[in-house]
mmCIF file of C-alpha atoms in Angstrom:
data_model
loop_
_atom_site.group_PDB
_atom_site.id
_atom_site.type_symbol
_atom_site.label_atom_id
_atom_site.label_comp_id
_atom_site.label_asym_id
_atom_site.label_seq_id
_atom_site.Cartn_x
_atom_site.Cartn_y
_atom_site.Cartn_z
ATOM 1 C CA LEU A 1 -28.915 -10.590 -12.371
ATOM 2 C CA GLU A 2 -32.387 -12.071 -11.293
ATOM 3 C CA VAL A 3 -34.203 -9.503 -13.387
ATOM 4 C CA PHE A 4 -31.910 -10.357 -16.282
ATOM 5 C CA HIS A 5 -32.800 -14.072 -16.054
ATOM 6 C CA LYS A 6 -36.585 -13.214 -15.818
ATOM 7 C CA MET A 7 -36.314 -11.172 -18.963
ATOM 8 C CA VAL A 8 -34.756 -14.063 -20.863
ATOM 9 C CA SER A 9 -37.275 -16.636 -19.415
ATOM 10 C CA LYS A 10 -40.108 -14.364 -20.647
ATOM 11 C CA GLY A 11 -38.716 -14.239 -24.097
ATOM 12 C CA ARG A 12 -37.500 -10.612 -23.843
ATOM 13 C CA GLU A 13 -34.103 -10.582 -25.333
ATOM 14 C CA PRO A 14 -31.736 -8.263 -23.460
ATOM 15 C CA ASP A 15 -29.976 -5.645 -25.551
ATOM 16 C CA VAL A 16 -26.378 -4.367 -25.244
ATOM 17 C CA VAL A 17 -27.402 -1.784 -22.643
ATOM 18 C CA THR A 18 -28.891 -4.458 -20.477
ATOM 19 C CA TYR A 19 -25.794 -6.634 -20.746
ATOM 20 C CA THR A 20 -23.605 -3.590 -19.872
ATOM 21 C CA ILE A 21 -25.620 -2.964 -16.706
ATOM 22 C CA VAL A 22 -25.347 -6.566 -15.654
ATOM 23 C CA ILE A 23 -21.615 -6.870 -16.455
ATOM 24 C CA ASP A 24 -20.900 -3.667 -14.624
ATOM 25 C CA GLY A 25 -22.847 -4.742 -11.551
ATOM 26 C CA LEU A 26 -21.126 -8.143 -11.417
ATOM 27 C CA CYS A 27 -17.705 -6.609 -11.732
ATOM 28 C CA LYS A 28 -18.504 -4.189 -8.870
ATOM 29 C CA ALA A 29 -19.628 -7.177 -6.856
ATOM 30 C CA LYS A 30 -16.323 -8.960 -7.655
ATOM 31 C CA GLU A 31 -18.257 -11.727 -9.425
ATOM 32 C CA PHE A 32 -15.898 -11.759 -12.400
ATOM 33 C CA ASP A 33 -16.569 -15.332 -13.555
ATOM 34 C CA LYS A 34 -20.241 -14.454 -13.925
ATOM 35 C CA ALA A 35 -19.354 -11.168 -15.634
ATOM 36 C CA VAL A 36 -17.309 -13.062 -18.239
ATOM 37 C CA GLN A 37 -20.175 -15.555 -18.672
ATOM 38 C CA ALA A 38 -22.582 -12.693 -19.298
ATOM 39 C CA TRP A 39 -20.146 -11.257 -21.890
ATOM 40 C CA GLU A 40 -19.839 -14.613 -23.652
ATOM 41 C CA HIS A 41 -23.605 -15.040 -23.542
ATOM 42 C CA MET A 42 -23.945 -11.626 -25.170
ATOM 43 C CA ILE A 43 -21.583 -12.674 -28.032
ATOM 44 C CA GLU A 44 -23.311 -16.071 -28.466
ATOM 45 C CA ASN A 45 -26.643 -14.254 -28.829
ATOM 46 C CA GLY A 46 -25.238 -12.282 -31.686
ATOM 47 C CA ILE A 47 -25.299 -8.969 -29.850
ATOM 48 C CA LYS A 48 -22.278 -6.840 -30.785
ATOM 49 C CA PRO A 49 -20.679 -5.319 -27.739
ATOM 50 C CA ASP A 50 -20.042 -1.567 -27.772
ATOM 51 C CA ASN A 51 -17.368 0.524 -26.164
ATOM 52 C CA LYS A 52 -19.383 0.948 -22.910
ATOM 53 C CA ALA A 53 -19.848 -2.809 -22.504
ATOM 54 C CA CYS A 54 -16.287 -3.576 -23.193
ATOM 55 C CA ALA A 55 -15.133 -0.828 -20.775
ATOM 56 C CA ALA A 56 -17.387 -2.208 -18.006
ATOM 57 C CA LEU A 57 -15.619 -5.584 -18.187
ATOM 58 C CA VAL A 58 -12.105 -4.423 -18.950
ATOM 59 C CA VAL A 59 -11.978 -1.823 -16.190
ATOM 60 C CA GLY A 60 -13.449 -4.240 -13.725
ATOM 61 C CA LEU A 61 -11.012 -7.045 -14.581
ATOM 62 C CA CYS A 62 -7.977 -4.816 -14.683
ATOM 63 C CA GLY A 63 -8.935 -3.250 -11.365
ATOM 64 C CA ASP A 64 -8.815 -6.750 -9.866
ATOM 65 C CA GLY A 65 -5.430 -7.627 -11.384
ATOM 66 C CA LYS A 66 -6.899 -9.748 -14.178
ATOM 67 C CA VAL A 67 -5.217 -7.857 -16.896
ATOM 68 C CA ASP A 68 -4.316 -10.856 -19.091
ATOM 69 C CA LEU A 69 -7.900 -12.009 -19.237
ATOM 70 C CA ALA A 70 -9.033 -8.355 -19.906
ATOM 71 C CA TYR A 71 -6.485 -8.186 -22.766
ATOM 72 C CA GLU A 72 -7.595 -11.471 -24.241
ATOM 73 C CA LEU A 73 -11.251 -10.385 -24.255
ATOM 74 C CA THR A 74 -10.223 -6.945 -25.706
ATOM 75 C CA VAL A 75 -8.413 -8.685 -28.644
ATOM 76 C CA GLY A 76 -11.587 -10.726 -29.286
ATOM 77 C CA ALA A 77 -13.746 -7.617 -29.268
ATOM 78 C CA MET A 78 -11.346 -5.907 -31.574
ATOM 79 C CA LYS A 79 -11.745 -8.656 -34.089
ATOM 80 C CA GLY A 80 -15.464 -7.967 -33.933
ATOM 81 C CA LYS A 81 -14.703 -4.349 -35.050
ATOM 82 C CA VAL A 82 -15.485 -2.767 -31.676
ATOM 83 C CA GLU A 83 -14.065 0.722 -31.400
ATOM 84 C CA PHE A 84 -12.432 1.385 -28.025
ATOM 85 C CA GLY A 85 -12.291 4.618 -26.178
ATOM 86 C CA VAL A 86 -9.399 5.874 -24.057
ATOM 87 C CA LEU A 87 -10.925 4.353 -20.879
ATOM 88 C CA ILE A 88 -10.294 0.821 -22.101
ATOM 89 C CA TYR A 89 -6.744 1.476 -23.224
ATOM 90 C CA ASN A 90 -5.939 3.323 -19.982
ATOM 91 C CA ALA A 91 -7.260 0.328 -17.951
ATOM 92 C CA LEU A 92 -5.030 -2.075 -19.830
ATOM 93 C CA ILE A 93 -1.945 0.195 -19.680
ATOM 94 C CA SER A 94 -2.452 0.736 -15.880
ATOM 95 C CA GLY A 95 -2.957 -3.016 -15.452
ATOM 96 C CA PHE A 96 0.248 -3.918 -17.299
ATOM 97 C CA CYS A 97 2.209 -1.202 -15.460
ATOM 98 C CA ARG A 98 1.089 -2.518 -12.101
ATOM 99 C CA THR A 99 2.287 -6.026 -13.039
ATOM 100 C CA GLY A 100 5.663 -4.695 -14.220
ATOM 101 C CA ARG A 101 5.098 -5.264 -17.961
ATOM 102 C CA ILE A 102 6.064 -1.876 -19.276
ATOM 103 C CA ARG A 103 6.810 -3.128 -22.770
ATOM 104 C CA ARG A 104 3.266 -4.391 -23.157
ATOM 105 C CA ALA A 105 1.881 -1.113 -21.756
ATOM 106 C CA MET A 106 3.996 0.969 -24.197
ATOM 107 C CA ALA A 107 2.938 -1.298 -27.069
ATOM 108 C CA ILE A 108 -0.737 -0.563 -26.187
ATOM 109 C CA LYS A 109 0.015 3.170 -26.020
ATOM 110 C CA SER A 110 1.546 3.085 -29.480
ATOM 111 C CA PHE A 111 -1.347 1.079 -30.833
ATOM 112 C CA MET A 112 -4.042 3.431 -29.393
ATOM 113 C CA LYS A 113 -2.398 6.329 -31.236
ATOM 114 C CA TRP A 114 -2.160 4.327 -34.461
ATOM 115 C CA ASN A 115 -5.858 3.428 -33.998
ATOM 116 C CA GLY A 116 -7.003 7.013 -33.707
ATOM 117 C CA CYS A 117 -7.241 7.224 -29.921
ATOM 118 C CA GLU A 118 -4.935 9.861 -28.442
ATOM 119 C CA PRO A 119 -3.296 9.131 -24.978
ATOM 120 C CA ASP A 120 -4.495 11.460 -22.274
ATOM 121 C CA LEU A 121 -3.196 12.642 -18.926
ATOM 122 C CA VAL A 122 -4.259 9.325 -17.227
ATOM 123 C CA THR A 123 -2.344 7.316 -19.804
ATOM 124 C CA TYR A 124 0.838 9.186 -19.189
ATOM 125 C CA ASN A 125 0.442 9.251 -15.426
ATOM 126 C CA ALA A 126 0.097 5.452 -15.290
ATOM 127 C CA ILE A 127 3.328 4.995 -17.217
ATOM 128 C CA LEU A 128 5.010 7.841 -15.283
ATOM 129 C CA ASN A 129 4.109 6.095 -12.064
ATOM 130 C CA TYR A 130 5.900 2.926 -13.232
ATOM 131 C CA TYR A 131 9.067 4.697 -14.317
ATOM 132 C CA CYS A 132 9.321 6.605 -11.033
ATOM 133 C CA ASP A 133 8.634 3.510 -8.878
ATOM 134 C CA GLU A 134 11.373 1.759 -10.724
ATOM 135 C CA VAL A 135 13.658 4.827 -10.569
ATOM 136 C CA MET A 136 13.878 5.053 -14.379
ATOM 137 C CA LEU A 137 14.217 8.798 -14.245
ATOM 138 C CA ASP A 138 15.558 9.395 -17.683
ATOM 139 C CA GLU A 139 12.600 7.714 -19.192
ATOM 140 C CA ALA A 140 10.290 9.582 -16.831
ATOM 141 C CA GLU A 141 11.686 12.998 -17.857
ATOM 142 C CA LYS A 142 11.437 12.030 -21.495
ATOM 143 C CA LEU A 143 7.797 10.964 -21.019
ATOM 144 C CA VAL A 144 6.987 14.377 -19.337
ATOM 145 C CA MET A 145 8.647 16.184 -22.338
ATOM 146 C CA GLU A 146 6.529 14.040 -24.730
ATOM 147 C CA MET A 147 3.351 14.946 -22.782
ATOM 148 C CA GLU A 148 4.152 18.607 -22.983
ATOM 149 C CA SER A 149 4.877 18.463 -26.712
ATOM 150 C CA CYS A 150 1.522 16.807 -27.180
ATOM 151 C CA GLY A 151 -0.173 19.646 -25.366
ATOM 152 C CA ILE A 152 -0.920 17.597 -22.251
ATOM 153 C CA GLU A 153 0.016 19.605 -19.129
ATOM 154 C CA PRO A 154 1.364 17.469 -16.308
ATOM 155 C CA ASP A 155 -0.739 17.884 -13.089
ATOM 156 C CA VAL A 156 0.193 17.714 -9.489
ATOM 157 C CA TYR A 157 0.092 13.880 -9.561
ATOM 158 C CA SER A 158 2.593 13.862 -12.474
ATOM 159 C CA TYR A 159 5.025 16.095 -10.651
ATOM 160 C CA ASN A 160 4.595 14.136 -7.323
ATOM 161 C CA GLN A 161 5.638 11.043 -9.222
ATOM 162 C CA LEU A 162 8.806 12.697 -10.395
ATOM 163 C CA LEU A 163 9.439 13.959 -6.917
ATOM 164 C CA LYS A 164 9.085 10.498 -5.589
ATOM 165 C CA GLY A 165 11.506 9.151 -8.156
ATOM 166 C CA LEU A 166 14.140 11.718 -7.300
ATOM 167 C CA CYS A 167 13.728 10.850 -3.594
ATOM 168 C CA ASN A 168 13.866 7.150 -4.250
ATOM 169 C CA SER A 169 17.177 7.684 -6.127
ATOM 170 C CA ASN A 170 18.510 9.723 -3.122
ATOM 171 C CA GLN A 171 18.777 12.955 -5.156
ATOM 172 C CA LEU A 172 17.425 14.920 -2.148
ATOM 173 C CA ASP A 173 18.766 18.372 -3.128
ATOM 174 C CA LYS A 174 17.439 17.973 -6.643
ATOM 175 C CA ALA A 175 14.095 16.864 -5.270
ATOM 176 C CA TYR A 176 13.937 19.853 -2.937
ATOM 177 C CA MET A 177 14.774 22.370 -5.736
ATOM 178 C CA PHE A 178 12.314 20.689 -8.094
ATOM 179 C CA MET A 179 9.622 21.162 -5.569
ATOM 180 C CA VAL A 180 10.364 24.743 -4.518
ATOM 181 C CA LYS A 181 11.284 26.015 -7.995
ATOM 182 C CA LYS A 182 9.325 24.164 -10.750
ATOM 183 C CA MET A 183 6.357 22.931 -8.846
ATOM 184 C CA GLU A 184 5.878 26.170 -6.888
ATOM 185 C CA ALA A 185 6.090 28.289 -10.079
ATOM 186 C CA LYS A 186 3.208 26.181 -11.548
ATOM 187 C CA GLY A 187 1.230 26.226 -8.272
ATOM 188 C CA LEU A 188 1.428 22.485 -8.075
ATOM 189 C CA ARG A 189 2.613 21.651 -4.594
ATOM 190 C CA ASP A 190 0.374 19.844 -2.103
ATOM 191 C CA LYS A 191 0.726 17.915 1.150
ATOM 192 C CA VAL A 192 1.769 14.802 -0.767
ATOM 193 C CA SER A 193 4.726 16.771 -2.287
ATOM 194 C CA TYR A 194 5.804 17.977 1.066
ATOM 195 C CA ASN A 195 5.311 14.631 2.816
ATOM 196 C CA THR A 196 7.387 12.956 0.074
ATOM 197 C CA VAL A 197 10.414 15.239 0.582
ATOM 198 C CA ILE A 198 10.045 15.407 4.393
ATOM 199 C CA GLU A 199 10.098 11.605 4.537
ATOM 200 C CA ALA A 200 13.149 11.465 2.245
ATOM 201 C CA PHE A 201 15.020 13.968 4.394
ATOM 202 C CA CYS A 202 14.163 11.986 7.567
ATOM 203 C CA LYS A 203 15.315 8.708 5.906
ATOM 204 C CA GLY A 204 18.505 10.452 4.808
ATOM 205 C CA GLY A 205 19.298 11.547 8.396
ATOM 206 C CA GLN A 206 18.383 15.182 7.737
ATOM 207 C CA THR A 207 15.628 15.454 10.374
ATOM 208 C CA ARG A 208 16.249 19.145 11.171
ATOM 209 C CA ARG A 209 16.009 20.057 7.559
ATOM 210 C CA ALA A 210 12.750 18.003 7.345
ATOM 211 C CA TYR A 211 11.422 19.960 10.312
ATOM 212 C CA LYS A 212 12.219 23.315 8.567
ATOM 213 C CA LEU A 213 10.305 22.155 5.550
ATOM 214 C CA PHE A 214 7.420 21.171 7.861
ATOM 215 C CA GLU A 215 7.415 24.753 9.309
ATOM 216 C CA GLY A 216 7.486 26.151 5.786
ATOM 217 C CA MET A 217 4.546 23.990 4.932
ATOM 218 C CA ARG A 218 2.592 25.424 7.860
ATOM 219 C CA ARG A 219 3.473 29.078 6.947
ATOM 220 C CA ARG A 220 2.214 28.440 3.390
ATOM 221 C CA GLY A 221 -1.055 27.155 4.737
ATOM 222 C CA ILE A 222 -0.672 23.725 3.197
ATOM 223 C CA GLU A 223 -2.751 21.196 4.987
ATOM 224 C CA LEU A 224 -0.956 19.080 7.597
ATOM 225 C CA ASP A 225 -2.163 15.538 8.105
ATOM 226 C CA VAL A 226 -1.449 12.538 10.320
ATOM 227 C CA VAL A 227 0.995 11.234 7.790
ATOM 228 C CA THR A 228 3.168 14.425 8.076
ATOM 229 C CA PHE A 229 3.239 14.196 11.848
ATOM 230 C CA THR A 230 3.921 10.395 11.802
ATOM 231 C CA ILE A 231 7.012 10.836 9.524
ATOM 232 C CA LEU A 232 8.512 13.492 11.791
ATOM 233 C CA ILE A 233 7.650 11.916 15.132
ATOM 234 C CA LYS A 234 9.140 8.601 14.008
ATOM 235 C CA ALA A 235 12.337 10.394 12.864
ATOM 236 C CA PHE A 236 12.787 12.335 16.116
ATOM 237 C CA LEU A 237 12.105 9.245 18.273
ATOM 238 C CA ARG A 238 14.577 7.242 16.190
ATOM 239 C CA GLU A 239 17.199 9.961 16.979
ATOM 240 C CA GLY A 240 16.290 9.928 20.645
ATOM 241 C CA SER A 241 14.702 13.408 20.569
ATOM 242 C CA SER A 242 11.601 12.411 22.616
ATOM 243 C CA ALA A 243 10.948 16.051 23.573
ATOM 244 C CA MET A 244 10.551 17.059 19.922
ATOM 245 C CA ALA A 245 8.366 14.093 19.298
ATOM 246 C CA GLU A 246 6.128 15.024 22.292
ATOM 247 C CA LYS A 247 5.998 18.587 21.048
ATOM 248 C CA LEU A 248 4.797 17.407 17.614
ATOM 249 C CA LEU A 249 2.283 15.086 19.174
ATOM 250 C CA ASN A 250 0.834 17.979 21.284
ATOM 251 C CA GLN A 251 0.784 20.233 18.246
ATOM 252 C CA MET A 252 -1.000 17.651 16.269
ATOM 253 C CA ARG A 253 -3.705 17.230 18.973
ATOM 254 C CA GLY A 254 -4.031 20.996 19.129
ATOM 255 C CA MET A 255 -5.024 20.958 15.527
ATOM 256 C CA ASN A 256 -7.740 18.381 16.288
ATOM 257 C CA LEU A 257 -5.796 15.657 14.457
ATOM 258 C CA SER A 258 -6.110 12.305 16.292
ATOM 259 C CA PRO A 259 -3.240 9.836 16.213
ATOM 260 C CA ASP A 260 -4.233 6.739 14.178
ATOM 261 C CA ARG A 261 -3.171 3.169 14.642
ATOM 262 C CA ILE A 262 -0.069 3.638 12.418
ATOM 263 C CA LEU A 263 1.186 6.572 14.547
ATOM 264 C CA TYR A 264 0.535 4.835 17.811
ATOM 265 C CA THR A 265 2.276 1.737 16.639
ATOM 266 C CA THR A 266 5.288 3.826 15.330
ATOM 267 C CA ILE A 267 5.615 5.463 18.737
ATOM 268 C CA ILE A 268 5.283 2.140 20.646
ATOM 269 C CA ASP A 269 7.943 0.532 18.331
ATOM 270 C CA CYS A 270 10.415 3.424 18.718
ATOM 271 C CA LEU A 271 10.010 3.515 22.493
ATOM 272 C CA CYS A 272 10.478 -0.242 22.770
ATOM 273 C CA LYS A 273 13.670 -0.118 20.646
ATOM 274 C CA SER A 274 15.036 2.511 23.027
ATOM 275 C CA ARG A 275 14.008 0.243 25.976
ATOM 276 C CA GLU A 276 11.353 2.682 27.264
ATOM 277 C CA ILE A 277 8.959 -0.210 27.814
ATOM 278 C CA GLY A 278 6.844 1.432 30.563
ATOM 279 C CA THR A 279 6.215 4.505 28.398
ATOM 280 C CA ALA A 280 5.423 2.245 25.405
ATOM 281 C CA TYR A 281 2.958 0.337 27.476
ATOM 282 C CA GLY A 282 1.266 3.561 28.516
ATOM 283 C CA VAL A 283 0.981 4.549 24.824
ATOM 284 C CA PHE A 284 -0.463 1.188 24.031
ATOM 285 C CA LEU A 285 -3.165 1.602 26.758
ATOM 286 C CA ASP A 286 -3.884 5.147 25.524
ATOM 287 C CA MET A 287 -4.468 3.786 22.063
ATOM 288 C CA VAL A 288 -6.961 1.265 23.434
ATOM 289 C CA GLU A 289 -8.680 4.004 25.596
ATOM 290 C CA GLN A 290 -9.083 6.198 22.497
ATOM 291 C CA GLY A 291 -11.071 3.474 20.785
ATOM 292 C CA ILE A 292 -8.388 2.341 18.332
ATOM 293 C CA THR A 293 -8.066 -1.419 18.194
ATOM 294 C CA PRO A 294 -4.451 -2.590 18.086
ATOM 295 C CA ASP A 295 -3.566 -4.866 15.172
ATOM 296 C CA VAL A 296 -0.954 -7.671 15.044
ATOM 297 C CA ILE A 297 1.756 -5.129 14.122
ATOM 298 C CA SER A 298 0.962 -3.025 17.235
ATOM 299 C CA TYR A 299 1.028 -6.105 19.473
ATOM 300 C CA ASN A 300 4.260 -7.345 17.873
ATOM 301 C CA ALA A 301 6.016 -4.019 18.543
ATOM 302 C CA LEU A 302 5.233 -4.269 22.224
ATOM 303 C CA ILE A 303 5.874 -8.033 22.465
ATOM 304 C CA ASN A 304 9.268 -7.407 20.824
ATOM 305 C CA GLY A 305 10.107 -4.726 23.480
ATOM 306 C CA LEU A 306 9.029 -7.031 26.370
ATOM 307 C CA CYS A 307 10.994 -10.011 25.118
ATOM 308 C CA LYS A 308 14.165 -8.030 24.696
ATOM 309 C CA SER A 309 13.738 -6.687 28.224
ATOM 310 C CA SER A 310 13.443 -10.154 29.591
ATOM 311 C CA ARG A 311 9.751 -9.738 30.396
ATOM 312 C CA VAL A 312 8.477 -12.691 28.460
ATOM 313 C CA SER A 313 5.662 -13.548 30.970
ATOM 314 C CA GLU A 314 4.049 -10.150 30.169
ATOM 315 C CA ALA A 315 4.634 -10.783 26.455
ATOM 316 C CA MET A 316 2.750 -14.073 26.745
ATOM 317 C CA HIS A 317 -0.170 -12.180 28.560
ATOM 318 C CA LEU A 318 -0.302 -9.932 25.503
ATOM 319 C CA TYR A 319 -0.279 -12.988 23.184
ATOM 320 C CA GLU A 320 -3.350 -14.330 24.976
ATOM 321 C CA GLU A 321 -4.971 -10.901 25.068
ATOM 322 C CA MET A 322 -4.512 -10.220 21.296
ATOM 323 C CA GLN A 323 -6.351 -13.469 20.390
ATOM 324 C CA ILE A 324 -9.257 -12.494 22.703
ATOM 325 C CA ARG A 325 -9.394 -9.106 20.953
ATOM 326 C CA GLY A 326 -9.418 -10.693 17.495
ATOM 327 C CA ALA A 327 -5.770 -9.821 16.459
ATOM 328 C CA HIS A 328 -4.347 -13.043 15.120
ATOM 329 C CA PRO A 329 -0.729 -13.831 15.856
ATOM 330 C CA ASP A 330 1.463 -14.095 12.761
ATOM 331 C CA GLU A 331 4.939 -15.658 11.980
ATOM 332 C CA VAL A 332 6.599 -12.560 13.565
ATOM 333 C CA THR A 333 4.695 -12.968 16.821
ATOM 334 C CA PHE A 334 5.690 -16.616 17.307
ATOM 335 C CA LYS A 335 9.340 -15.845 16.326
ATOM 336 C CA LEU A 336 9.555 -13.163 18.993
ATOM 337 C CA LEU A 337 7.894 -15.137 21.706
ATOM 338 C CA ILE A 338 9.754 -18.400 21.100
ATOM 339 C CA GLY A 339 13.008 -16.538 20.860
ATOM 340 C CA GLY A 340 12.223 -14.762 24.205
ATOM 341 C CA LEU A 341 11.249 -18.112 25.857
ATOM 342 C CA VAL A 342 14.522 -19.750 24.728
ATOM 343 C CA GLN A 343 16.502 -16.795 26.129
ATOM 344 C CA GLU A 344 14.768 -17.300 29.533
ATOM 345 C CA LYS A 345 15.225 -21.148 29.256
ATOM 346 C CA LYS A 346 11.420 -21.766 29.325
ATOM 347 C CA LEU A 347 11.788 -24.513 26.795
ATOM 348 C CA GLU A 348 8.626 -26.506 27.558
ATOM 349 C CA LEU A 349 6.464 -23.438 26.956
ATOM 350 C CA ALA A 350 8.559 -22.591 23.833
ATOM 351 C CA CYS A 351 7.882 -26.039 22.419
ATOM 352 C CA ARG A 352 4.134 -25.760 23.134
ATOM 353 C CA LEU A 353 4.120 -22.426 21.311
ATOM 354 C CA TRP A 354 6.037 -23.988 18.412
ATOM 355 C CA ASP A 355 3.290 -26.636 18.157
ATOM 356 C CA GLN A 356 0.626 -23.887 18.086
ATOM 357 C CA MET A 357 2.599 -22.098 15.462
ATOM 358 C CA MET A 358 2.786 -25.175 13.192
ATOM 359 C CA GLU A 359 -0.986 -25.865 13.703
ATOM 360 C CA LYS A 360 -1.573 -22.382 12.339
ATOM 361 C CA GLY A 361 0.514 -23.185 9.261
ATOM 362 C CA PHE A 362 3.505 -21.039 10.096
ATOM 363 C CA THR A 363 7.177 -21.970 9.873
ATOM 364 C CA LEU A 364 9.659 -20.927 12.507
ATOM 365 C CA ASP A 365 12.560 -18.763 11.522
ATOM 366 C CA LYS A 366 15.744 -20.941 10.958
ATOM 367 C CA THR A 367 17.825 -18.956 13.538
ATOM 368 C CA VAL A 368 15.192 -19.269 16.260
ATOM 369 C CA SER A 369 14.505 -22.952 15.559
ATOM 370 C CA ALA A 370 18.294 -23.680 15.632
ATOM 371 C CA ALA A 371 18.511 -21.846 19.001
ATOM 372 C CA LEU A 372 15.556 -23.848 20.398
ATOM 373 C CA ILE A 373 16.981 -27.109 19.302
ATOM 374 C CA GLU A 374 20.396 -26.321 20.667
ATOM 375 C CA ALA A 375 18.826 -25.303 24.027
ATOM 376 C CA ILE A 376 16.883 -28.504 24.220
ATOM 377 C CA HIS A 377 20.086 -30.594 23.587
ATOM 378 C CA LEU A 378 21.989 -28.549 26.190
ATOM 379 C CA GLN A 379 19.158 -29.110 28.749
ATOM 380 C CA ASP A 380 19.116 -32.872 27.947
ATOM 381 C CA ALA A 381 22.850 -33.111 28.377
ATOM 382 C CA ALA A 382 22.710 -31.278 31.715
ATOM 383 C CA ASN A 383 19.941 -33.556 33.013
ATOM 384 C CA LYS A 384 22.014 -36.725 32.232
#
């Protein structure tokens, strides 16, 4: 930007290429106001933007969720007879899909075709992702048929979206058959495909079936990752099958896959819910020893377990520790601690914590605040 200003001050008028470089750099630096100013400066100086200049700004704005502003600038550029490439249309379509405005996205898709720019795989995948997230499977299947009729072959991402939609609509058998028949026939199955179906089976209470699919995944040489193991370990722990969870954890380590914060937190949470607080604490300490810094979710999982086991003093020590380690308490942390303190009738400390909570801008859950107020009234009545 400094070089740009020096050029102008020395009477060297920047051209469209210079403006494009500046706009692109500002967008990558998240300086969107300055990027728009550079765009407006270019227009004011009578320099006609081209497709690349427009793409730099539109892609940047849409990537940051500023799709309405991107659309407005695009309409202005269109009036200036700028011809757009597929990249600009795709950025707008993706942006509108992400904000739930499918009609606007579809209108842009129709317009781009009318304007001589054919939708590509990226265009269709953006819309397909929206349909499958919203479980609009009829529309998703029609879109895939349209893709194929236009000579655009769906890729593994396309099929994974359909797989996700089937799983989200609880059509587990259909999802499984879709993966092992259609996707396998096209050679378009990957770890995302397997993880999607494995997770759906686990959520549907079919953990053993999920495990069989996991074994099939190994036999076929499809890469296993931490996500795969996390899904299964969580499911087995939830069922109380700690031996299977431990077996998977050992297997994972044998493959040189290290548990991440999400997996550690999952294990801690499941152990706490089954009242295995000592084991959960051990896992928590192991996470720290492995150099993984617990976040607020990790702390909340252990604090929850301690409070429910009437070990609020230990939970309060964790509350102090987490702040020293830079993990800031959230609304859930305060709700758990105040609820635990009320249960143990430590009302003075509960009130102090409530004050700290309000100072941080959090609001106490209605149920917990009602319990605290009632406990204070009962204590006052008993002291009279």
